[in-house]
Amino acid sequence: MEKDLEKYYLAFHGAIDGIVFIDCSSGLIKDCNPAFEKLVGRPLEELKKTNIWQLRPVAERSLAKKMFEEMASGGARELAELNIERPDGTIVPIELRVKRISQNDDTFLVSIARDISEKKLIKEALIESEKTYRAIFETAGVAMAIDDENTFIKLANSRFAKLTGFEIEELEGKKSWRQFVAPKNRAEIYGSSHERKANPEKIAPMCYEFELIDRYKNKRAILLDCTSIPGRKMTVASLLDITDFKASEEEARKARNIAETYRISEKVKAELLSVVSHELRTPLTSIKGLTDSLLRKDVNWDDNTKKDFLESIRSETGKLSRLIDDLLDTTKLERNLLKLKRGKGTILQVIEAIKIDMECLTEKHQVIYDLQYGQSPLFIDKMRIGQVILNIVGNSVKYSPPSSKIKITSKSLGSHLVVAISDEGRGISDKDIPYVFDYFYQDSKSEKKRNSGMGLGLAICRGIIKAHGGDIWVENAADIGAVVSFTIPLVKAKKVSGEKK
């Protein structure tokens, strides 16, 4: 028994928390340990003459007495926070646990008290820190939200609420900011978010541009910046509304395009005047010279000479006619006014129709035909497709040495017929290939660009082929020369007859 009392004494007097015994009938303090003496700043001899509620500040004693009476009759209080006042006037906040015990005919309240001054200071500092943080969070220049591990919004500022169309109370703990992401952007943002939370140390994409849809189905362009909170599977998201900026950017882009179009238009006009004046002057000069020669009264030309002059005039007149046709076609293509007279036909029929013109162009060259699927039905404007082939062959003649070969081939490729025209010329510079179908393109290899034509032929070819639903391109051959290829959709006989009908 003595050993048990000794253990009790050591535990009672050595406890860190203050322990006090209070008489339930009078409220007087019967005993306490040194920790309680230190806590209240009074010795045990003085405390034994003191009612427990007298340790409280004067303004709180009435309430404290009532609280004691409730505990004396009620039995226990798990946890309470209250203040005590030391003799020097210092107010000490304590945390109190109370239990009623009975021994013989006496009833006591046993209270365990703990100084929570530091705890209160820390709590107040946390509250102040939270207020400061909330003020910074709220006054940030962008919409912000913090989500938890399950992607629910833990904290949102008023800008975020305004952006989404919800009140803050409707967002925090109830919605995920990701549910405002447009479906087309969700996969990327969800994937990166899960990856970042699973591997917070791993660098993941932090900045995104996406479309936000608010509660009223309005769409906004958003620049999103995400940052993981170290040590916690939480994300801070900053959302900047860039809708107006994007609109301004689009307007600026349109303005730049208009300015560039105008600049190109002015350049094209200048180039057109320069090229056309030269191209018109050359045949007109020849025609005028030959005509003047024929009209001379002091010369008696023989029949053969007259015939040669007239043949030359006819040739130069043909050049003028083709030049005017090209200019007219260019105008029609630019204004989308080119009308196709389409009907059932084959590539063999096209070649046959331009055979005489082809022979005139290629008198000094050898033309080879390899027309596979030449009888395949096409729905085309045969005259225009013939014009395309003649323009391409004309270029091959212009840039190929005499007696060289020009090869025209055709083959089937899926739902299209591919026609290719290759030559044995010097080829095309790699830097020129992207521009050969532009209006007024001039070969950079040509030493006499003024004699190389107006640069409209291939541009017209492109317009005609595109109007047929095909494509056209150019490339250098593996060994020598260049190859110009174009496609025309193949059609079934039933479809062709139906469309023609």
Short mmCIF file of C-alpha atoms in Angstrom, two decimals:
data_model
loop_
_atom_site.label_atom_id
_atom_site.label_comp_id
_atom_site.label_asym_id
_atom_site.label_seq_id
_atom_site.Cartn_x
_atom_site.Cartn_y
_atom_site.Cartn_z
CA MET A 1 0.00 0.00 0.00
CA GLU A 2 2.82 2.34 0.90
CA LYS A 3 4.47 1.62 -2.42
CA ASP A 4 1.27 2.48 -4.26
CA LEU A 5 1.00 5.73 -2.33
CA GLU A 6 4.61 6.49 -3.15
CA LYS A 7 3.95 5.92 -6.86
CA TYR A 8 0.87 8.14 -6.65
CA TYR A 9 2.86 10.85 -4.90
CA LEU A 10 5.62 10.75 -7.51
CA ALA A 11 3.10 10.83 -10.38
CA PHE A 12 1.10 13.62 -8.77
CA HIS A 13 4.04 15.85 -7.97
CA GLY A 14 6.03 15.05 -11.09
CA ALA A 15 3.24 15.61 -13.61
CA ILE A 16 3.85 18.25 -16.26
CA ASP A 17 0.21 19.32 -16.29
CA GLY A 18 -1.33 21.04 -13.30
CA ILE A 19 -3.53 18.79 -11.11
CA VAL A 20 -5.91 20.19 -8.51
CA PHE A 21 -8.46 18.68 -6.08
CA ILE A 22 -11.55 20.82 -5.42
CA ASP A 23 -14.15 20.27 -2.73
CA CYS A 24 -17.53 19.88 -4.40
CA SER A 25 -19.50 21.35 -1.52
CA SER A 26 -17.48 24.54 -1.00
CA GLY A 27 -15.42 24.98 -4.13
CA LEU A 28 -12.27 25.31 -2.03
CA ILE A 29 -9.03 23.90 -3.36
CA LYS A 30 -7.97 20.95 -1.21
CA ASP A 31 -4.69 20.00 -2.88
CA CYS A 32 -2.62 20.59 -6.03
CA ASN A 33 0.71 19.66 -7.50
CA PRO A 34 3.67 22.01 -8.12
CA ALA A 35 2.79 22.30 -11.80
CA PHE A 36 -0.58 23.82 -10.87
CA GLU A 37 1.07 26.20 -8.37
CA LYS A 38 3.37 27.39 -11.12
CA LEU A 39 0.51 27.64 -13.59
CA VAL A 40 -1.63 29.92 -11.38
CA GLY A 41 1.32 31.72 -9.68
CA ARG A 42 0.19 30.93 -6.12
CA PRO A 43 1.52 28.55 -3.41
CA LEU A 44 -0.57 25.68 -2.10
CA GLU A 45 -1.05 27.32 1.33
CA GLU A 46 -2.75 30.29 -0.34
CA LEU A 47 -4.70 28.12 -2.75
CA LYS A 48 -6.23 26.09 0.10
CA LYS A 49 -8.00 29.26 1.18
CA THR A 50 -9.21 30.03 -2.34
CA ASN A 51 -12.36 29.04 -4.20
CA ILE A 52 -11.58 27.69 -7.63
CA TRP A 53 -13.58 30.40 -9.44
CA GLN A 54 -11.50 33.08 -7.70
CA LEU A 55 -8.59 32.11 -9.95
CA ARG A 56 -10.50 33.48 -12.91
CA PRO A 57 -10.44 37.12 -14.00
CA VAL A 58 -12.94 39.25 -12.00
CA ALA A 59 -15.26 39.71 -14.97
CA GLU A 60 -15.54 35.96 -15.46
CA ARG A 61 -15.93 34.79 -11.82
CA SER A 62 -19.72 34.77 -11.76
CA LEU A 63 -19.83 32.60 -14.84
CA ALA A 64 -16.99 30.46 -13.46
CA LYS A 65 -18.92 29.81 -10.21
CA LYS A 66 -21.95 28.71 -12.17
CA MET A 67 -19.72 26.45 -14.29
CA PHE A 68 -18.26 24.90 -11.10
CA GLU A 69 -21.73 24.18 -9.71
CA GLU A 70 -22.71 22.45 -12.96
CA MET A 71 -19.57 20.33 -12.87
CA ALA A 72 -20.01 19.53 -9.17
CA SER A 73 -23.49 18.19 -9.83
CA GLY A 74 -22.96 16.93 -13.37
CA GLY A 75 -19.81 14.98 -12.85
CA ALA A 76 -17.29 15.72 -15.61
CA ARG A 77 -16.24 17.95 -18.48
CA GLU A 78 -14.05 16.47 -21.13
CA LEU A 79 -12.40 19.63 -22.35
CA ALA A 80 -12.86 23.33 -21.76
CA GLU A 81 -10.87 26.41 -22.57
CA LEU A 82 -10.83 29.23 -20.02
CA ASN A 83 -8.62 31.94 -18.55
CA ILE A 84 -6.99 32.28 -15.14
CA GLU A 85 -5.50 35.42 -13.68
CA ARG A 86 -2.19 35.36 -11.81
CA PRO A 87 -1.53 37.71 -8.90
CA ASP A 88 0.53 39.99 -11.16
CA GLY A 89 -2.51 40.41 -13.45
CA THR A 90 -1.22 38.10 -16.20
CA ILE A 91 -4.01 36.28 -18.00
CA VAL A 92 -3.13 32.67 -18.83
CA PRO A 93 -5.32 30.63 -21.19
CA ILE A 94 -5.64 27.01 -20.07
CA GLU A 95 -7.16 23.80 -21.32
CA LEU A 96 -9.11 22.03 -18.56
CA ARG A 97 -10.35 18.48 -18.03
CA VAL A 98 -12.57 17.77 -14.97
CA LYS A 99 -13.80 14.58 -13.33
CA ARG A 100 -15.81 14.12 -10.09
CA ILE A 101 -14.68 11.48 -7.63
CA SER A 102 -16.07 10.35 -4.25
CA GLN A 103 -14.10 9.07 -1.26
CA ASN A 104 -15.94 8.04 1.91
CA ASP A 105 -18.42 10.87 2.46
CA ASP A 106 -16.40 13.47 0.58
CA THR A 107 -16.82 14.41 -3.11
CA PHE A 108 -14.08 16.14 -5.09
CA LEU A 109 -13.50 17.49 -8.56
CA VAL A 110 -10.16 16.49 -10.01
CA SER A 111 -9.00 18.93 -12.69
CA ILE A 112 -6.08 18.63 -15.03
CA ALA A 113 -5.04 22.01 -16.43
CA ARG A 114 -2.55 22.78 -19.20
CA ASP A 115 -1.12 26.13 -20.23
CA ILE A 116 -2.11 26.70 -23.89
CA SER A 117 -0.56 30.15 -24.26
CA GLU A 118 1.84 29.00 -26.95
CA LYS A 119 -0.89 26.98 -28.63
CA LYS A 120 -3.13 30.05 -28.67
CA LEU A 121 -0.31 32.17 -30.06
CA ILE A 122 0.31 29.61 -32.79
CA LYS A 123 -3.40 29.39 -33.52
CA GLU A 124 -3.70 33.18 -33.67
CA ALA A 125 -0.63 33.33 -35.91
CA LEU A 126 -2.19 30.71 -38.16
CA ILE A 127 -5.45 32.63 -38.28
CA GLU A 128 -3.59 35.81 -39.08
CA SER A 129 -1.51 33.99 -41.66
CA GLU A 130 -4.66 32.54 -43.19
CA LYS A 131 -6.22 36.00 -43.31
CA THR A 132 -3.12 37.38 -44.98
CA TYR A 133 -2.98 34.44 -47.38
CA ARG A 134 -6.68 34.77 -48.12
CA ALA A 135 -6.25 38.49 -48.77
CA ILE A 136 -3.39 37.80 -51.18
CA PHE A 137 -5.33 34.94 -52.75
CA GLU A 138 -8.42 37.10 -53.09
CA THR A 139 -6.66 40.16 -54.48
CA ALA A 140 -4.59 38.24 -57.04
CA GLY A 141 -4.98 39.61 -60.53
CA VAL A 142 -6.17 36.26 -61.88
CA ALA A 143 -8.77 33.64 -61.02
CA MET A 144 -7.32 31.07 -58.61
CA ALA A 145 -8.39 27.75 -57.14
CA ILE A 146 -6.77 25.09 -54.98
CA ASP A 147 -7.95 21.51 -55.35
CA ASP A 148 -7.52 18.46 -53.15
CA GLU A 149 -6.43 14.92 -54.01
CA ASN A 150 -9.89 14.18 -55.39
CA THR A 151 -9.80 17.31 -57.56
CA PHE A 152 -12.49 19.10 -55.53
CA ILE A 153 -12.01 22.81 -54.98
CA LYS A 154 -10.81 23.54 -51.45
CA LEU A 155 -10.38 27.24 -51.96
CA ALA A 156 -11.46 29.64 -54.71
CA ASN A 157 -11.23 33.40 -55.03
CA SER A 158 -13.95 35.76 -56.24
CA ARG A 159 -12.37 36.09 -59.69
CA PHE A 160 -12.64 32.33 -60.15
CA ALA A 161 -16.26 32.43 -58.99
CA LYS A 162 -17.04 35.23 -61.44
CA LEU A 163 -15.28 33.39 -64.25
CA THR A 164 -17.30 30.21 -63.70
CA GLY A 165 -20.61 31.91 -62.88
CA PHE A 166 -20.93 30.27 -59.42
CA GLU A 167 -20.78 31.66 -55.89
CA ILE A 168 -17.73 30.69 -53.81
CA GLU A 169 -19.99 28.70 -51.45
CA GLU A 170 -21.22 26.66 -54.44
CA LEU A 171 -17.65 25.85 -55.48
CA GLU A 172 -15.59 25.07 -52.38
CA GLY A 173 -15.83 21.40 -51.45
CA LYS A 174 -18.51 20.79 -54.08
CA LYS A 175 -17.04 21.20 -57.55
CA SER A 176 -13.84 20.50 -59.44
CA TRP A 177 -12.46 23.34 -61.56
CA ARG A 178 -11.71 20.75 -64.25
CA GLN A 179 -15.42 20.25 -64.89
CA PHE A 180 -15.39 23.69 -66.48
CA VAL A 181 -12.83 22.54 -69.07
CA ALA A 182 -14.22 22.03 -72.59
CA PRO A 183 -14.36 18.31 -73.58
CA LYS A 184 -11.75 18.79 -76.32
CA ASN A 185 -9.15 19.87 -73.72
CA ARG A 186 -9.98 17.49 -70.86
CA ALA A 187 -7.77 14.55 -71.79
CA GLU A 188 -4.59 16.62 -71.80
CA ILE A 189 -5.33 18.48 -68.58
CA TYR A 190 -6.63 15.43 -66.68
CA GLY A 191 -3.64 13.33 -67.73
CA SER A 192 -1.08 15.94 -66.72
CA SER A 193 -2.88 16.62 -63.42
CA HIS A 194 -2.92 12.94 -62.42
CA GLU A 195 0.72 12.54 -63.47
CA ARG A 196 1.77 15.57 -61.44
CA LYS A 197 -0.05 14.36 -58.31
CA ALA A 198 1.29 10.81 -58.67
CA ASN A 199 4.84 12.06 -59.22
CA PRO A 200 5.06 15.50 -57.57
CA GLU A 201 8.84 15.58 -57.99
CA LYS A 202 8.65 14.83 -61.69
CA ILE A 203 8.50 17.81 -64.02
CA ALA A 204 5.18 17.84 -65.87
CA PRO A 205 3.64 20.39 -68.24
CA MET A 206 2.68 23.36 -66.10
CA CYS A 207 1.07 25.76 -68.55
CA TYR A 208 -1.90 25.12 -70.82
CA GLU A 209 -4.27 27.02 -73.04
CA PHE A 210 -7.83 25.71 -73.00
CA GLU A 211 -11.46 26.63 -73.47
CA LEU A 212 -13.55 27.17 -70.33
CA ILE A 213 -17.33 26.71 -70.30
CA ASP A 214 -19.16 28.45 -67.44
CA ARG A 215 -22.50 27.50 -65.91
CA TYR A 216 -24.34 29.46 -68.62
CA LYS A 217 -22.48 27.65 -71.45
CA ASN A 218 -20.45 30.73 -72.31
CA LYS A 219 -17.00 29.92 -73.68
CA ARG A 220 -13.79 31.73 -72.72
CA ALA A 221 -10.19 31.28 -73.81
CA ILE A 222 -8.06 30.60 -70.72
CA LEU A 223 -4.33 30.45 -70.02
CA LEU A 224 -3.89 27.99 -67.14
CA ASP A 225 -0.84 27.72 -64.89
CA CYS A 226 -0.65 24.79 -62.43
CA THR A 227 1.69 24.34 -59.46
CA SER A 228 1.78 21.36 -57.09
CA ILE A 229 1.97 22.11 -53.35
CA PRO A 230 5.13 20.38 -52.00
CA GLY A 231 4.41 17.41 -49.77
CA ARG A 232 0.68 17.42 -50.52
CA LYS A 233 -1.32 16.07 -53.43
CA MET A 234 -2.87 19.43 -54.06
CA THR A 235 -2.66 21.83 -56.99
CA VAL A 236 -2.81 25.60 -57.18
CA ALA A 237 -4.37 26.67 -60.47
CA SER A 238 -4.15 30.21 -61.86
CA LEU A 239 -6.52 31.01 -64.70
CA LEU A 240 -6.06 34.06 -66.89
CA ASP A 241 -8.91 35.04 -69.20
CA ILE A 242 -7.30 35.74 -72.58
CA THR A 243 -10.49 35.83 -74.64
CA ASP A 244 -10.18 39.51 -75.45
CA PHE A 245 -6.49 39.13 -76.13
CA LYS A 246 -7.16 36.24 -78.50
CA ALA A 247 -9.84 38.28 -80.24
CA SER A 248 -7.42 41.20 -80.58
CA GLU A 249 -4.74 38.83 -81.78
CA GLU A 250 -7.11 37.44 -84.40
CA GLU A 251 -8.05 40.95 -85.50
CA ALA A 252 -4.36 41.84 -85.70
CA ARG A 253 -3.71 38.71 -87.72
CA LYS A 254 -6.53 39.60 -90.12
CA ALA A 255 -5.15 43.13 -90.40
CA ARG A 256 -1.70 41.75 -91.15
CA ASN A 257 -3.16 39.42 -93.75
CA ILE A 258 -5.04 42.31 -95.36
CA ALA A 259 -1.88 44.41 -95.37
CA GLU A 260 0.14 41.53 -96.79
CA THR A 261 -2.53 40.84 -99.40
CA TYR A 262 -2.49 44.48 -100.40
CA ARG A 263 1.30 44.48 -100.55
CA ILE A 264 1.32 41.33 -102.66
CA SER A 265 -1.45 42.77 -104.82
CA GLU A 266 0.58 45.90 -105.48
CA LYS A 267 3.65 43.79 -106.19
CA VAL A 268 1.64 41.58 -108.55
CA LYS A 269 0.28 44.63 -110.33
CA ALA A 270 3.77 46.04 -110.80
CA GLU A 271 5.07 42.65 -111.94
CA LEU A 272 2.08 42.21 -114.24
CA LEU A 273 2.63 45.57 -115.92
CA SER A 274 6.34 44.86 -116.31
CA VAL A 275 5.95 41.33 -117.67
CA VAL A 276 2.88 41.99 -119.81
CA SER A 277 4.43 45.07 -121.40
CA HIS A 278 7.48 43.03 -122.35
CA GLU A 279 5.54 39.97 -123.50
CA LEU A 280 3.18 42.08 -125.60
CA ARG A 281 5.95 44.22 -127.05
CA THR A 282 8.00 41.29 -128.36
CA PRO A 283 5.40 39.72 -130.73
CA LEU A 284 3.93 43.12 -131.62
CA THR A 285 7.38 44.36 -132.61
CA SER A 286 7.87 41.29 -134.80
CA ILE A 287 4.41 41.63 -136.38
CA LYS A 288 4.91 45.34 -137.04
CA GLY A 289 8.35 44.77 -138.51
CA LEU A 290 7.20 41.96 -140.80
CA THR A 291 4.08 43.90 -141.85
CA ASP A 292 6.12 47.02 -142.61
CA SER A 293 8.50 44.88 -144.65
CA LEU A 294 5.67 43.40 -146.70
CA LEU A 295 4.23 46.86 -147.34
CA ARG A 296 7.46 48.33 -148.63
CA LYS A 297 7.03 49.61 -152.20
CA ASP A 298 10.72 49.63 -152.97
CA VAL A 299 11.09 45.88 -152.52
CA ASN A 300 9.51 43.20 -154.64
CA TRP A 301 9.31 40.17 -152.36
CA ASP A 302 9.10 36.72 -153.91
CA ASP A 303 6.27 34.37 -152.97
CA ASN A 304 8.38 32.17 -150.67
CA THR A 305 9.62 35.16 -148.68
CA LYS A 306 6.09 36.53 -148.40
CA LYS A 307 4.96 33.11 -147.16
CA ASP A 308 7.71 33.02 -144.54
CA PHE A 309 6.77 36.51 -143.36
CA LEU A 310 3.10 35.55 -143.11
CA GLU A 311 3.95 32.32 -141.26
CA SER A 312 5.99 34.36 -138.77
CA ILE A 313 3.14 36.84 -138.36
CA ARG A 314 0.73 33.97 -137.73
CA SER A 315 3.13 32.48 -135.18
CA GLU A 316 3.53 35.78 -133.34
CA THR A 317 -0.23 36.35 -133.48
CA GLY A 318 -0.69 32.91 -131.91
CA LYS A 319 1.67 33.92 -129.09
CA LEU A 320 -0.39 37.06 -128.50
CA SER A 321 -3.59 35.05 -128.50
CA ARG A 322 -2.18 32.57 -125.96
CA LEU A 323 -0.92 35.44 -123.81
CA ILE A 324 -4.34 37.07 -123.76
CA ASP A 325 -5.98 33.71 -123.02
CA ASP A 326 -3.60 33.21 -120.09
CA LEU A 327 -4.38 36.63 -118.71
CA LEU A 328 -8.11 36.01 -119.03
CA ASP A 329 -7.78 32.60 -117.36
CA THR A 330 -5.76 34.16 -114.54
CA THR A 331 -8.48 36.74 -113.95
CA LYS A 332 -11.17 34.05 -113.91
CA LEU A 333 -9.21 31.89 -111.46
CA GLU A 334 -8.54 34.81 -109.15
CA ARG A 335 -12.24 35.66 -109.06
CA ASN A 336 -13.42 32.03 -108.97
CA LEU A 337 -15.17 32.56 -112.29
CA LEU A 338 -13.54 29.73 -114.20
CA LYS A 339 -16.34 27.51 -115.52
CA LEU A 340 -15.61 23.94 -116.51
CA LYS A 341 -17.50 22.21 -119.31
CA ARG A 342 -17.23 18.75 -117.89
CA GLY A 343 -18.28 15.54 -119.46
CA LYS A 344 -17.28 11.92 -119.83
CA GLY A 345 -13.80 11.49 -121.28
CA THR A 346 -10.44 9.70 -121.04
CA ILE A 347 -6.84 10.84 -120.95
CA LEU A 348 -6.29 9.20 -124.37
CA GLN A 349 -9.04 11.37 -125.84
CA VAL A 350 -7.38 14.46 -124.37
CA ILE A 351 -3.99 13.52 -125.86
CA GLU A 352 -5.56 12.82 -129.24
CA ALA A 353 -7.28 16.24 -129.25
CA ILE A 354 -4.02 18.14 -128.63
CA LYS A 355 -1.80 15.96 -130.83
CA ILE A 356 -1.26 18.61 -133.55
CA ASP A 357 -0.50 21.32 -131.00
CA MET A 358 1.84 18.91 -129.23
CA GLU A 359 3.77 18.23 -132.44
CA CYS A 360 4.18 21.96 -133.06
CA LEU A 361 5.60 22.40 -129.56
CA THR A 362 7.93 19.40 -129.69
CA GLU A 363 9.38 19.48 -133.20
CA LYS A 364 12.91 19.28 -131.79
CA HIS A 365 12.10 16.82 -128.96
CA GLN A 366 11.08 13.18 -128.76
CA VAL A 367 7.75 12.53 -127.00
CA ILE A 368 7.19 9.11 -125.40
CA TYR A 369 3.77 7.98 -124.22
CA ASP A 370 3.12 5.35 -121.54
CA LEU A 371 -0.57 5.77 -120.78
CA GLN A 372 -1.72 3.00 -118.47
CA TYR A 373 -5.42 3.21 -117.61
CA GLY A 374 -5.68 5.61 -120.56
CA GLN A 375 -9.26 4.46 -121.17
CA SER A 376 -10.34 4.91 -117.55
CA PRO A 377 -13.49 7.09 -117.43
CA LEU A 378 -13.04 10.61 -116.15
CA PHE A 379 -15.50 13.45 -115.63
CA ILE A 380 -13.49 16.36 -117.01
CA ASP A 381 -13.30 19.43 -119.18
CA LYS A 382 -11.19 17.86 -121.93
CA MET A 383 -10.15 21.19 -123.41
CA ARG A 384 -8.88 22.46 -120.03
CA ILE A 385 -7.02 19.23 -119.20
CA GLY A 386 -5.44 19.44 -122.66
CA GLN A 387 -4.43 23.02 -121.83
CA VAL A 388 -2.75 21.75 -118.64
CA ILE A 389 -0.74 19.12 -120.53
CA LEU A 390 0.30 21.60 -123.25
CA ASN A 391 1.43 24.16 -120.66
CA ILE A 392 3.54 21.58 -118.83
CA VAL A 393 5.00 20.17 -122.05
CA GLY A 394 5.73 23.74 -123.20
CA ASN A 395 7.79 24.29 -120.04
CA SER A 396 9.64 21.01 -120.61
CA VAL A 397 10.49 22.07 -124.18
CA LYS A 398 11.67 25.47 -122.96
CA TYR A 399 14.09 24.08 -120.37
CA SER A 400 15.24 20.84 -122.12
CA PRO A 401 17.97 20.50 -124.74
CA PRO A 402 16.95 19.68 -128.36
CA SER A 403 16.53 15.97 -129.21
CA SER A 404 15.96 15.12 -125.53
CA LYS A 405 13.02 13.01 -124.45
CA ILE A 406 9.75 14.18 -122.91
CA LYS A 407 7.73 11.38 -121.38
CA ILE A 408 4.00 11.45 -120.64
CA THR A 409 2.76 8.64 -118.37
CA SER A 410 -0.44 7.79 -116.56
CA LYS A 411 -1.30 5.25 -113.88
CA SER A 412 -3.99 4.51 -111.35
CA LEU A 413 -3.42 5.42 -107.71
CA GLY A 414 -6.37 4.61 -105.47
CA SER A 415 -9.37 6.63 -106.62
CA HIS A 416 -7.29 8.92 -108.85
CA LEU A 417 -5.54 8.83 -112.19
CA VAL A 418 -2.00 10.21 -111.96
CA VAL A 419 -0.56 11.91 -115.05
CA ALA A 420 3.18 12.68 -115.00
CA ILE A 421 5.24 14.64 -117.54
CA SER A 422 9.01 14.30 -117.22
CA ASP A 423 11.87 15.84 -119.18
CA GLU A 424 15.65 15.65 -119.41
CA GLY A 425 16.31 19.30 -118.65
CA ARG A 426 18.39 20.85 -115.89
CA GLY A 427 15.71 20.37 -113.22
CA ILE A 428 14.44 22.91 -110.71
CA SER A 429 16.31 24.49 -107.84
CA ASP A 430 15.14 23.16 -104.47
CA LYS A 431 14.47 26.71 -103.28
CA ASP A 432 12.21 27.31 -106.31
CA ILE A 433 10.07 24.16 -106.01
CA PRO A 434 7.60 25.61 -103.44
CA TYR A 435 6.91 28.58 -105.74
CA VAL A 436 6.68 27.16 -109.26
CA PHE A 437 2.85 27.29 -109.22
CA ASP A 438 2.75 30.93 -108.06
CA TYR A 439 1.72 33.67 -110.45
CA PHE A 440 4.64 35.32 -112.29
CA TYR A 441 7.13 32.73 -111.03
CA GLN A 442 10.46 33.01 -112.83
CA ASP A 443 13.07 30.26 -112.76
CA SER A 444 16.02 31.49 -110.66
CA LYS A 445 18.38 29.44 -112.87
CA SER A 446 17.30 31.26 -115.99
CA GLU A 447 19.88 33.73 -117.27
CA LYS A 448 17.26 35.43 -119.46
CA LYS A 449 14.18 35.69 -117.32
CA ARG A 450 12.60 38.13 -119.73
CA ASN A 451 12.54 35.41 -122.34
CA SER A 452 11.17 32.76 -120.04
CA GLY A 453 7.51 33.83 -120.31
CA MET A 454 5.05 35.49 -117.98
CA GLY A 455 5.07 32.76 -115.37
CA LEU A 456 1.32 32.15 -115.61
CA GLY A 457 1.21 28.72 -117.22
CA LEU A 458 1.76 26.52 -114.16
CA ALA A 459 -0.38 28.77 -111.97
CA ILE A 460 -3.25 28.30 -114.45
CA CYS A 461 -2.58 24.54 -114.46
CA ARG A 462 -2.91 24.48 -110.69
CA GLY A 463 -6.24 26.34 -110.84
CA ILE A 464 -7.67 23.99 -113.46
CA ILE A 465 -6.57 20.83 -111.64
CA LYS A 466 -7.87 22.10 -108.28
CA ALA A 467 -11.20 22.89 -109.97
CA HIS A 468 -11.34 19.23 -111.05
CA GLY A 469 -10.78 18.06 -107.45
CA GLY A 470 -7.21 16.95 -108.12
CA ASP A 471 -3.74 17.96 -107.00
CA ILE A 472 -0.57 19.02 -108.84
CA TRP A 473 3.09 19.02 -107.79
CA VAL A 474 6.63 19.12 -109.15
CA GLU A 475 9.82 17.30 -108.19
CA ASN A 476 13.25 16.64 -109.62
CA ALA A 477 13.82 13.28 -111.27
CA ALA A 478 16.23 10.85 -109.65
CA ASP A 479 18.81 11.17 -112.42
CA ILE A 480 18.09 14.17 -114.66
CA GLY A 481 15.30 16.63 -115.37
CA ALA A 482 12.06 17.46 -113.59
CA VAL A 483 8.69 15.73 -113.26
CA VAL A 484 5.36 17.55 -113.05
CA SER A 485 2.48 15.33 -111.87
CA PHE A 486 -1.22 15.90 -111.40
CA THR A 487 -4.19 13.80 -110.34
CA ILE A 488 -7.76 13.58 -111.60
CA PRO A 489 -10.47 11.68 -109.70
CA LEU A 490 -11.53 8.43 -111.37
CA VAL A 491 -15.28 8.00 -111.59
CA LYS A 492 -17.53 5.04 -112.20
CA ALA A 493 -19.39 4.92 -115.48
CA LYS A 494 -22.74 4.92 -113.69
CA LYS A 495 -21.86 8.08 -111.75
CA VAL A 496 -20.54 9.85 -114.83
CA SER A 497 -23.63 9.13 -116.92
CA GLY A 498 -25.85 10.22 -114.05
CA GLU A 499 -23.99 13.53 -113.59
CA LYS A 500 -23.95 14.20 -117.32
CA LYS A 501 -27.61 13.44 -117.54
#
